[in-house]
CSV table of C-alpha atoms in Angstrom, one decimal:
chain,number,residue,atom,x,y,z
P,1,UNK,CA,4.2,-4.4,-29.9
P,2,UNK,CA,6.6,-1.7,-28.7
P,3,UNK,CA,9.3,-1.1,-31.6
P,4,UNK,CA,10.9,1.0,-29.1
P,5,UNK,CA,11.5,-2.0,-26.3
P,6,UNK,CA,13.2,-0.6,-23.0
P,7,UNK,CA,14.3,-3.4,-21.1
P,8,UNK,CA,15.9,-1.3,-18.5
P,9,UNK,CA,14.0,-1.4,-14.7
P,10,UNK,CA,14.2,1.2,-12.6
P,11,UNK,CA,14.7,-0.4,-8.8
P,12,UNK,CA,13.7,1.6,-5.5
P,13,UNK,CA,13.3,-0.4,-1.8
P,14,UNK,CA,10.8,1.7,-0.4
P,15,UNK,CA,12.1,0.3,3.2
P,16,UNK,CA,9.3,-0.4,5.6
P,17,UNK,CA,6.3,1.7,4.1
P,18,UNK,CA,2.3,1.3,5.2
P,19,UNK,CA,0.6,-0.6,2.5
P,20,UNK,CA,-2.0,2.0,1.2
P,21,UNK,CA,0.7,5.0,0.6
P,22,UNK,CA,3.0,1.8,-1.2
P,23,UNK,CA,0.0,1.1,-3.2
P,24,UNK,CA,-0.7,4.9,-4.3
P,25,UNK,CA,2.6,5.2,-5.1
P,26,UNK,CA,2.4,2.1,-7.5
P,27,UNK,CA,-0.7,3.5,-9.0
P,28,UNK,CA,1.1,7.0,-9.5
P,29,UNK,CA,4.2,5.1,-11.7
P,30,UNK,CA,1.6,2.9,-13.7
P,31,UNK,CA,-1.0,6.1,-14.6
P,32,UNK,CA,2.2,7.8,-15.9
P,33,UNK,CA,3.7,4.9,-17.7
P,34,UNK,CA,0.2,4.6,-19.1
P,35,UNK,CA,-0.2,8.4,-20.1
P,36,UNK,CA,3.1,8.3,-21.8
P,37,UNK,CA,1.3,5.1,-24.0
P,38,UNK,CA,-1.4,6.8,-25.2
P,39,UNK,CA,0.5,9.9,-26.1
P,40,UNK,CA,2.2,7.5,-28.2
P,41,UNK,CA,-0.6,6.4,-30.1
P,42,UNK,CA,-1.0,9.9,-32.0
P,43,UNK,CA,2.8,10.2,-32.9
P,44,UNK,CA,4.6,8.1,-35.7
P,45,UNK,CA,6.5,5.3,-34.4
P,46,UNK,CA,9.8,6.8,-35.0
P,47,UNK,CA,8.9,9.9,-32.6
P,48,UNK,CA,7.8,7.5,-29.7
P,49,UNK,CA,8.6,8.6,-26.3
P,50,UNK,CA,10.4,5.0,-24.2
P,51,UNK,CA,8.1,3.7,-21.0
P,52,UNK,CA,9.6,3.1,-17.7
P,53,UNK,CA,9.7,-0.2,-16.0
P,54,UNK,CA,10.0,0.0,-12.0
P,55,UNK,CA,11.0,-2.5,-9.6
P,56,UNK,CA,9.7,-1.7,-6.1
P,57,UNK,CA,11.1,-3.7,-2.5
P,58,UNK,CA,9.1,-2.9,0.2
P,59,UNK,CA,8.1,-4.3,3.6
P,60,UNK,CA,4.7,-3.8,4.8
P,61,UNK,CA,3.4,-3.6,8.6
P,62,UNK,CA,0.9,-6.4,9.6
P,63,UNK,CA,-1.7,-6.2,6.9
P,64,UNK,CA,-4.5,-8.1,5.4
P,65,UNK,CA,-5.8,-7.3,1.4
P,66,UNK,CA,-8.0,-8.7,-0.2
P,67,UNK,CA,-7.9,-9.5,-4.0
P,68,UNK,CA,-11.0,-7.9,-6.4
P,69,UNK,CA,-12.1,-12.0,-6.8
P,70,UNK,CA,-11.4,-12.8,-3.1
P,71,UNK,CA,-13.9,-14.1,-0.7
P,72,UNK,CA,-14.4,-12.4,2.7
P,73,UNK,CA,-15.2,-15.1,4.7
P,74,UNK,CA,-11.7,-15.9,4.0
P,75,UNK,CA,-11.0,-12.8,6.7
P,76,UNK,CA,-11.5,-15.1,9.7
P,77,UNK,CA,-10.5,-12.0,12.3
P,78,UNK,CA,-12.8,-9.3,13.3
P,79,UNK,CA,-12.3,-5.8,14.1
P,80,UNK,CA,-11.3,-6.5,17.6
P,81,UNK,CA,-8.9,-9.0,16.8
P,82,UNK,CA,-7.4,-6.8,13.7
P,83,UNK,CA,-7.1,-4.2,16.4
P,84,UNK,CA,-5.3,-6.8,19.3
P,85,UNK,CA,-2.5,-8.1,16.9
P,86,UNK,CA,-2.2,-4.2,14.9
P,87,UNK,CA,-3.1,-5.4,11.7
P,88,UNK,CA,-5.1,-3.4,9.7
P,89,UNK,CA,-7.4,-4.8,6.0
P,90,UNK,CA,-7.4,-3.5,2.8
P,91,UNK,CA,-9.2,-4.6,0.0
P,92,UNK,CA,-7.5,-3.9,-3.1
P,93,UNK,CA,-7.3,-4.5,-6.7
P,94,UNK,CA,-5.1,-7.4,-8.0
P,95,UNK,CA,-5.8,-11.4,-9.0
P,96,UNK,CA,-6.0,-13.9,-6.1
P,97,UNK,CA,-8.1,-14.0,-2.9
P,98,UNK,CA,-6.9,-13.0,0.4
P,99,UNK,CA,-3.4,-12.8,1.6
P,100,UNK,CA,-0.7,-11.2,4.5
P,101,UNK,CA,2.1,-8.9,4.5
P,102,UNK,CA,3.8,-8.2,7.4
P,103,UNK,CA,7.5,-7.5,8.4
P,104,UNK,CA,9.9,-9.9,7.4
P,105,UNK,CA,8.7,-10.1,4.4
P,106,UNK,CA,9.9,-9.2,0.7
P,107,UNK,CA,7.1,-7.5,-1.3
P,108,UNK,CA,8.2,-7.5,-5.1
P,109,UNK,CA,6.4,-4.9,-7.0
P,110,UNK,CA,6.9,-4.8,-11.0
P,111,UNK,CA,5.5,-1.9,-12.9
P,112,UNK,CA,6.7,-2.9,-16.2
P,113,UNK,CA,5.4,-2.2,-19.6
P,114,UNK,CA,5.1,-5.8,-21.0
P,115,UNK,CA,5.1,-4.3,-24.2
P,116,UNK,CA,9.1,-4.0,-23.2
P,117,UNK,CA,9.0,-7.4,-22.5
P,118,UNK,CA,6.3,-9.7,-23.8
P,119,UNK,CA,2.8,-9.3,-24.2
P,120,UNK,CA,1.6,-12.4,-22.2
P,121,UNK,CA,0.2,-12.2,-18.7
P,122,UNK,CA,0.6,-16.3,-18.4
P,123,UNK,CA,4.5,-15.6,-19.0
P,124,UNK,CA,4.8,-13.2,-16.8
P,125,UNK,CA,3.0,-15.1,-13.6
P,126,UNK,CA,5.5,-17.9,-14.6
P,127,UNK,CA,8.7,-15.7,-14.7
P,128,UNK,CA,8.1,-14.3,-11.5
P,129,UNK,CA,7.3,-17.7,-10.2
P,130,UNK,CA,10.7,-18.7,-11.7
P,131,UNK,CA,12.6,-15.7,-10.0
P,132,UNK,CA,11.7,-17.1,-6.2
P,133,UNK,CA,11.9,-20.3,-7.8
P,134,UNK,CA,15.6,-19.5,-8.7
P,135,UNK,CA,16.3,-17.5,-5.2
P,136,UNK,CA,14.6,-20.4,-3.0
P,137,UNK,CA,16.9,-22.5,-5.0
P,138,UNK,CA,20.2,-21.0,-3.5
P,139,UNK,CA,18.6,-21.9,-0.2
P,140,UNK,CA,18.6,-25.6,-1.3
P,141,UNK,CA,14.9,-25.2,-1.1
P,142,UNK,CA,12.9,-27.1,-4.4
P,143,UNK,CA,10.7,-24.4,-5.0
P,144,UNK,CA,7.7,-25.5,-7.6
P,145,UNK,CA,4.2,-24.8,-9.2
P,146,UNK,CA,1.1,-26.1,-8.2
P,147,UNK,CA,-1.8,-26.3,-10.9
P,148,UNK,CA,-4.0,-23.5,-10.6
P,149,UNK,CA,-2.7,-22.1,-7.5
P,150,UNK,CA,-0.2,-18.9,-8.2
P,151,UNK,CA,2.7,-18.7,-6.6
P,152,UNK,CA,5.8,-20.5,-5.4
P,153,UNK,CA,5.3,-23.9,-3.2
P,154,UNK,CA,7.6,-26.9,-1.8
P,155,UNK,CA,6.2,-30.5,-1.8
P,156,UNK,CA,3.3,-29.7,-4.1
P,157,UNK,CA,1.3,-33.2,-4.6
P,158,UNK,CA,2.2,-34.2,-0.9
P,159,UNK,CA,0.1,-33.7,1.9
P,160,UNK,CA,2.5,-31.1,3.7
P,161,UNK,CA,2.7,-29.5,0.5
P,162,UNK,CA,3.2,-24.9,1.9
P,163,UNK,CA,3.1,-22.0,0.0
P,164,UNK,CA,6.9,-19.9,0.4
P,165,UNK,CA,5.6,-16.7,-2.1
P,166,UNK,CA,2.6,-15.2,-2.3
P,167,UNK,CA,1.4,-14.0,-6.1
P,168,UNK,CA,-1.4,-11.5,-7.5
P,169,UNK,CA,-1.0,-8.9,-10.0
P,170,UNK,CA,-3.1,-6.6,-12.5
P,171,UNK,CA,-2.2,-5.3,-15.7
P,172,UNK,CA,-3.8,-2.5,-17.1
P,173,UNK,CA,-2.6,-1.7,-21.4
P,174,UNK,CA,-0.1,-4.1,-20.6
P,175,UNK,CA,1.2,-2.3,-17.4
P,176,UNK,CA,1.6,-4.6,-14.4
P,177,UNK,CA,0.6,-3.6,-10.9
P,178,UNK,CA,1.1,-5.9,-8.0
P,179,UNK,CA,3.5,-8.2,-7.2
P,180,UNK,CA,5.1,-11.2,-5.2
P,181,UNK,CA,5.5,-11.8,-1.2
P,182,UNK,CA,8.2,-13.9,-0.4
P,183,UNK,CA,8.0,-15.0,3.6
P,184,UNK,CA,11.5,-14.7,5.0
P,185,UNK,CA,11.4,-13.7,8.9
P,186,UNK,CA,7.9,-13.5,8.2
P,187,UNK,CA,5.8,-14.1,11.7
P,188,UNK,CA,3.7,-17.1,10.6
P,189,UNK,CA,1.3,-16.6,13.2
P,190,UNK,CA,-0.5,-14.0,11.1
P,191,UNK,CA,-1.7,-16.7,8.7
P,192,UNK,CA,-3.9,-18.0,11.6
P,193,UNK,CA,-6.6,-15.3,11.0
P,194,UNK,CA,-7.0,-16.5,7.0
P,195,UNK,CA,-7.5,-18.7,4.7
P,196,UNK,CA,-4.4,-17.8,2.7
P,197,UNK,CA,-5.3,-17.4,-0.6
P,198,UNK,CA,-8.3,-19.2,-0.5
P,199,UNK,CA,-6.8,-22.4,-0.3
P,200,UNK,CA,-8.1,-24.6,2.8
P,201,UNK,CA,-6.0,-27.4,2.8
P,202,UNK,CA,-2.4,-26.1,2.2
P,203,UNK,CA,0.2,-24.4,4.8
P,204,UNK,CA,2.0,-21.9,4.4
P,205,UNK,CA,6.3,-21.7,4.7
P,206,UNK,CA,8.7,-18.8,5.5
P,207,UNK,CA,12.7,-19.2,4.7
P,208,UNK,CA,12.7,-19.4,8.7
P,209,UNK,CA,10.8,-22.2,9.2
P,210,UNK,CA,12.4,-24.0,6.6
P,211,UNK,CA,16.0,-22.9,6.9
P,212,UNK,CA,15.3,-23.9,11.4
P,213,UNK,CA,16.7,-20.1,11.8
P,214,UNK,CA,16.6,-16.5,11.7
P,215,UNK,CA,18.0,-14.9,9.2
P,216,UNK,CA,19.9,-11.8,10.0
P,217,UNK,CA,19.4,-8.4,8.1
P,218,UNK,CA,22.8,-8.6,6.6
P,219,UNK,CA,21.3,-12.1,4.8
P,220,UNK,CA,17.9,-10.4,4.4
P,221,UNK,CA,20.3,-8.0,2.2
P,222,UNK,CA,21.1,-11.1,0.6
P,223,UNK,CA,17.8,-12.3,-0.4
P,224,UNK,CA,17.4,-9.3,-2.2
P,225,UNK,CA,20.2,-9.5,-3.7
P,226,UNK,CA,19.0,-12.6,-5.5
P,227,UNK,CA,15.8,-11.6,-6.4
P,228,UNK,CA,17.4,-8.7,-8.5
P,229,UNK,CA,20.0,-11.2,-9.9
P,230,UNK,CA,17.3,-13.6,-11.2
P,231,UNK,CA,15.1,-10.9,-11.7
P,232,UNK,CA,17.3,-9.8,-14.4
P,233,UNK,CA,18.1,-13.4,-15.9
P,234,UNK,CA,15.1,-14.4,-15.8
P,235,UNK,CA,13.4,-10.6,-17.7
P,236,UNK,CA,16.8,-10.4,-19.6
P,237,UNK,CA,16.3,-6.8,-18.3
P,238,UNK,CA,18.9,-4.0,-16.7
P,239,UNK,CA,18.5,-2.8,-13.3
P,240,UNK,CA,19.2,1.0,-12.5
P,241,UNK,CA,19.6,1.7,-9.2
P,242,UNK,CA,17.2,5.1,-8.2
């Protein structure tokens, strides 16, 4: 355990980015959050240099990824129809199967040493479940967990039980990569082309769909706003704007 706990998260919306250079750019703050830990290990504890944490914001173009345990006969789109609705497929390195990102959506990515925090993956799944949880919430949306299936849903146990937030992360010495996609404008449409996470019989939700309306950038603002706000409850952390 860190004796030398920084609860402080550095937070950066990336804007609209492309999901590889987004990814690479994650990689790049966990490698040096990383370095800085096993530099660590040959100094006494008093001389040990404080990791970063870094919250990330970002909204992806129309893209597909694939998780490292994911099936690809979840991909149910070729190359020609990739190509017809611009969506492009990346397979990539976190937990879960297959999921979408596309714009109008809120992609969450910690990098946090959990070694800041807590050194349990299981509690961090569930906190980040209990941030969207907490957001959804102001929405008057009962957001919940479903039993083996990451992520946020509404109606879990009934038949029209939907997924509203998408979940898979890795963690590498305690160093998180990955995150959380949270469908708010988000064109549903693109879920017709997979079997989103790998789950068959569920749907899939947006804040639109269940809200009966756009929301408008200035509210988009505000669901941002939220997620930082529970964010920090929820981590007991500090946010420092970059």
């Amino acid at each position: 355990m860190n004796t030398n706990q920084n609860k402080a998260v550095e937070f950066e919306d990336l804007g609209i980015k492309e999901y590889q250079p987004a990814w690479d750019y994650q990689e790049q703050l966990m490698k040096a959050i990383i370095d800085t830990k096993i530099k660590n290990r040959d100094l006494p504890s008093e001389q040990h240099i404080t990791t970063p944490n870094h919250l990330l914001f970002v909204e992806h173009p129309h893209v597909y990824t694939l998780g490292k345990s994911g099936h690809e006969e979840n991909m149910l789109a070729g190359i020609d129809k990739l190509k017809e609705i611009e969506a492009t497929y990346v397979k990539t390195n976190r937990g879960g199967d297959i999921t979408y990102h596309g714009y109008g959506q809120i992609v969450g990515y910690p990098i946090l040493d959990l070694e800041n925090f807590f050194t349990d993956i299981h509690l961090y799944m569930r906190n980040l479940e209990e941030v969207i949880i907490r957001t959804i919430g102001e929405y008057g949306l009962k957001g919940e967990r479903s039993q083996g299936e990451t992520g946020v849903w509404l109606d879990v146990g009934k038949p029209y039980a939907r997924k509203i937030c998408a979940m898979g992360v890795k963690a590498s010495r305690w160093v998180t990569l990955h995150g959380f996609a949270l469908n708010v404008n988000t064109d549903m449409r693109y879920f017709e082309y997979i079997v989103p996470c790998g789950i068959k019989d569920k749907q899939v939700t947006s804040l639109k769909r269940e809200l009966e309306r756009e929301l408008t950038s200035e509210e988009m603002e505000d669901v941002k706003a939220k997620i930082r706000k529970h964010f920090i409850d929820v981590f007991q952390a500090e946010l420092i704007y970059k």
